[in-house]
PDB file of C-alpha atoms in Angstrom:
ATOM      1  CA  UNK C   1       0.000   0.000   0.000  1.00 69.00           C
ATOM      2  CA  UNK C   2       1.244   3.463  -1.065  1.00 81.00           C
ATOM      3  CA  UNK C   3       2.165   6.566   1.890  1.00 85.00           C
ATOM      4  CA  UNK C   4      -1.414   8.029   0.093  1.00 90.00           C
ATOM      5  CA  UNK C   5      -3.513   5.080   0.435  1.00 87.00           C
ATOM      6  CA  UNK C   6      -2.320   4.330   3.736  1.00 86.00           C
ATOM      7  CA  UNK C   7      -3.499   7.902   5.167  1.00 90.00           C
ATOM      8  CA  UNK C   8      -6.713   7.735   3.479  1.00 92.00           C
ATOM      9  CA  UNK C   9      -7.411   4.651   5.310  1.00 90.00           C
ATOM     10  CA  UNK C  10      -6.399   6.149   8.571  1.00 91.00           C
ATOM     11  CA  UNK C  11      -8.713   9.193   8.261  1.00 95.00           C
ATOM     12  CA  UNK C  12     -11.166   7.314   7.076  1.00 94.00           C
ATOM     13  CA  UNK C  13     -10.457   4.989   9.910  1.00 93.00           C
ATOM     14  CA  UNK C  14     -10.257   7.387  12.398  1.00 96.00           C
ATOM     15  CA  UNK C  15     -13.511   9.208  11.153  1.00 97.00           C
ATOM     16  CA  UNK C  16     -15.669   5.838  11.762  1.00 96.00           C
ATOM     17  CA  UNK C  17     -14.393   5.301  14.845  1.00 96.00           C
ATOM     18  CA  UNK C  18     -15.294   8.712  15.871  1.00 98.00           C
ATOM     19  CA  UNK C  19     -18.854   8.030  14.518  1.00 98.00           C
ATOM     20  CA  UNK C  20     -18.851   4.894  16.165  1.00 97.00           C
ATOM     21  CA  UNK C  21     -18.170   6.039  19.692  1.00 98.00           C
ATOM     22  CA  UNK C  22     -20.603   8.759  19.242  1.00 98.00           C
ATOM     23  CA  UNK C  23     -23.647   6.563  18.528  1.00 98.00           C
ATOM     24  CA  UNK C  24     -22.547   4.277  21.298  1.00 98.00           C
ATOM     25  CA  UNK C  25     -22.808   7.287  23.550  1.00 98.00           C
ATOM     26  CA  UNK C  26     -25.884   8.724  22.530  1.00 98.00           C
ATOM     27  CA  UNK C  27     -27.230   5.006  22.772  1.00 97.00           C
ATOM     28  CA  UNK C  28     -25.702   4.454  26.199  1.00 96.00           C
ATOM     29  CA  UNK C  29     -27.430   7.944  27.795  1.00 96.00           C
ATOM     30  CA  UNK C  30     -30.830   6.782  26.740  1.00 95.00           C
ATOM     31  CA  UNK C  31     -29.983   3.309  28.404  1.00 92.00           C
ATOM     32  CA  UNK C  32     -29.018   5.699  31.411  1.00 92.00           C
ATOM     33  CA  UNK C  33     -32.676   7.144  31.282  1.00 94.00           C
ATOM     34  CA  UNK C  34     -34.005   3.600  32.792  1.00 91.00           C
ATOM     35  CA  UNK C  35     -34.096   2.715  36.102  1.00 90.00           C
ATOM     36  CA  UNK C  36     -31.345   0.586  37.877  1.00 88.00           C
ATOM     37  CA  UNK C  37     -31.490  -3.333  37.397  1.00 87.00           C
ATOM     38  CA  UNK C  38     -28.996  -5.666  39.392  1.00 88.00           C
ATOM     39  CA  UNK C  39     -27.781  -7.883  36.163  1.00 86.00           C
ATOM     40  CA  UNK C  40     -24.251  -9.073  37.403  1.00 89.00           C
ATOM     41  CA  UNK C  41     -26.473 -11.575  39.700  1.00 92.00           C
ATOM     42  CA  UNK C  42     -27.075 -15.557  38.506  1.00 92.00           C
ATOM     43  CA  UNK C  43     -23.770 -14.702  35.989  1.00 93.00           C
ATOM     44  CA  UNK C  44     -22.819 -18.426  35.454  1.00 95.00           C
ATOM     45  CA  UNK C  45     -26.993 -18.774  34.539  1.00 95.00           C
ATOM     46  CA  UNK C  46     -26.820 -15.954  32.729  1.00 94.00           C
ATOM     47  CA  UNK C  47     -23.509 -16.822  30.679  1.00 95.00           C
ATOM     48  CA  UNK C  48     -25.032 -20.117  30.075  1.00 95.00           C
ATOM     49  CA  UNK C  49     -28.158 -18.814  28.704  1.00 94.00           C
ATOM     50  CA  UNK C  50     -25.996 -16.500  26.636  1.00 93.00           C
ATOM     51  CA  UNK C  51     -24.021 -19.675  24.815  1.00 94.00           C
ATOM     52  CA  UNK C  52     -27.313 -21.622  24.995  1.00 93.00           C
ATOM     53  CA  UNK C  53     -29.921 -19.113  23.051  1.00 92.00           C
ATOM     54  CA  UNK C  54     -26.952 -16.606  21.237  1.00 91.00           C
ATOM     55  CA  UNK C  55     -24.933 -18.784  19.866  1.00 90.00           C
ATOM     56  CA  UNK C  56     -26.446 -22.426  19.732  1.00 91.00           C
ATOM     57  CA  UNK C  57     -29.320 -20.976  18.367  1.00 91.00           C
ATOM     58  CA  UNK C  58     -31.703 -23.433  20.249  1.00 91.00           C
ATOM     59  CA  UNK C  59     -34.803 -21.276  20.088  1.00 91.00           C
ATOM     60  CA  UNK C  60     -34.537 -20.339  16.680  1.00 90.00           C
ATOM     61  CA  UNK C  61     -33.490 -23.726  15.272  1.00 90.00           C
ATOM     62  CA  UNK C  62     -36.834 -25.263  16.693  1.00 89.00           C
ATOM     63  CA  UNK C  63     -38.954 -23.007  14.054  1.00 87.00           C
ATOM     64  CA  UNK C  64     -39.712 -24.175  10.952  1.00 86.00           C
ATOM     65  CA  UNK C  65     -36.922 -22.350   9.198  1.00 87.00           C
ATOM     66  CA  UNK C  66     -34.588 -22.600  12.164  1.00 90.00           C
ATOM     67  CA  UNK C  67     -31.728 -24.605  10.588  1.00 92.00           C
ATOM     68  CA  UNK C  68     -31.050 -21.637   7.800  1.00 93.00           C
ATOM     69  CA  UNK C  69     -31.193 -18.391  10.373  1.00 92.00           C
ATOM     70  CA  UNK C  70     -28.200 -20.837  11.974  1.00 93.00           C
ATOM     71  CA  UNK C  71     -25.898 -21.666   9.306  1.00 93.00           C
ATOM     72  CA  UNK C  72     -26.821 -17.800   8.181  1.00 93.00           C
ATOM     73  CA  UNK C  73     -25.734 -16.670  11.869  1.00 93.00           C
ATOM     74  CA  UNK C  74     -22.423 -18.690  11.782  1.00 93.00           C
ATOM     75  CA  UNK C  75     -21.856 -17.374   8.478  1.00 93.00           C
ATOM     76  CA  UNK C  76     -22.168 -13.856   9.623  1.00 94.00           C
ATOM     77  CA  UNK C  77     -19.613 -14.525  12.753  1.00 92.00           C
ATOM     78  CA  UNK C  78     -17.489 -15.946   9.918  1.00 89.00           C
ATOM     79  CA  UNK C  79     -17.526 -12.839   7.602  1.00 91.00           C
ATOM     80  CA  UNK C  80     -16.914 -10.770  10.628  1.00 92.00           C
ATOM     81  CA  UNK C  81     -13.654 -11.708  11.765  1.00 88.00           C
ATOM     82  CA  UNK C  82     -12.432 -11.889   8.604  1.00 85.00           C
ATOM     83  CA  UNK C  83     -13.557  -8.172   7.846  1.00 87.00           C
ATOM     84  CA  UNK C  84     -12.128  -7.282  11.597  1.00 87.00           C
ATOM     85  CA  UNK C  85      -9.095  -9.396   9.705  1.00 85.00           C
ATOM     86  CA  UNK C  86      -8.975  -7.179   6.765  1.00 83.00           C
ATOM     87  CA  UNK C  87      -8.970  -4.233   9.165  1.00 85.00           C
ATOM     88  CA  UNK C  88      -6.193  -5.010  11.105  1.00 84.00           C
ATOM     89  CA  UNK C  89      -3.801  -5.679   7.981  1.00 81.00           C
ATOM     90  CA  UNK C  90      -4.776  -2.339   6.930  1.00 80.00           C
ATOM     91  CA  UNK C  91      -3.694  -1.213  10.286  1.00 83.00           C
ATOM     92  CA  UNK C  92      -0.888  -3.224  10.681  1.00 82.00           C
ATOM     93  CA  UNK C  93       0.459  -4.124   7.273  1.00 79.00           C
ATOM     94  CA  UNK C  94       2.362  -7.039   8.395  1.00 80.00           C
ATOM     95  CA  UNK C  95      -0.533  -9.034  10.215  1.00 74.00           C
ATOM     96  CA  UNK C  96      -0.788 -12.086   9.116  1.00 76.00           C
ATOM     97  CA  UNK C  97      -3.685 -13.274   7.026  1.00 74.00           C
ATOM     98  CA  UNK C  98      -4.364 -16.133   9.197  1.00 74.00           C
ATOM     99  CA  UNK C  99      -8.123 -17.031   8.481  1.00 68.00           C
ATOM    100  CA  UNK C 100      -7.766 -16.317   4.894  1.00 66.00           C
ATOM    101  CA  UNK C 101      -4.411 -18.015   4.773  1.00 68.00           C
ATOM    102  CA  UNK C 102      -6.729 -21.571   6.178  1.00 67.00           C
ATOM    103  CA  UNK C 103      -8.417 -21.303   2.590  1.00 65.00           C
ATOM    104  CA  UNK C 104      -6.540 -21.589  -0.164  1.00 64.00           C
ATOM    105  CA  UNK C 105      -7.574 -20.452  -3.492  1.00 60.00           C
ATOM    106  CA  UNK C 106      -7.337 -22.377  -6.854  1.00 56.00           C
TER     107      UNK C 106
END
């Protein structure tokens, strides 16, 4: 990657962080405007739960089209750390390619 196309991908780096953090914040003082609810009790329930109905899927895959939201769910994780992948070469030019490197292409 050139000097130019390596500070256009910082600023526009830096400018979606910057948007990021400010919708998190706006979206964090309007979870602010609710009242207080103890949710660090039951953790190991909770945690459970989260592994149980996030990412087995166990409510959704006992619907008729259950099986396809799953694999489309997975495939979604998938794209995503290779896209955080992506980002982080372009951050760090000499990060390895490690997902991508598992596939080889023809």
């Amino acid at each position: 990657m050139s000097s130019v196309e390596s500070l256009v991908f910082y600023i526009v780096f830096i400018v979606a962080v910057a948007l990021f953090l400010r919708n998190v914040y706006r979206l964090f003082a309007m979870v602010c405007l609710g009242r207080f609810e103890n949710r660090f009790d039951l953790l190991w329930t909770r945690f459970k739960g989260m592994l149980v109905y996030a990412f087995a899927q166990v409510r959704v895959v006992s619907e008729k089209f259950g099986i396809n939201h799953f694999f489309l769910f997975w495939g979604f994780l998938v794209l995503a750390l290779t896209n955080l992948e992506f980002l982080l070469s372009g951050l760090f030019p000499r990060f390895p390619l490690i997902l991508l490197a598992a596939f080889p292409t023809a």
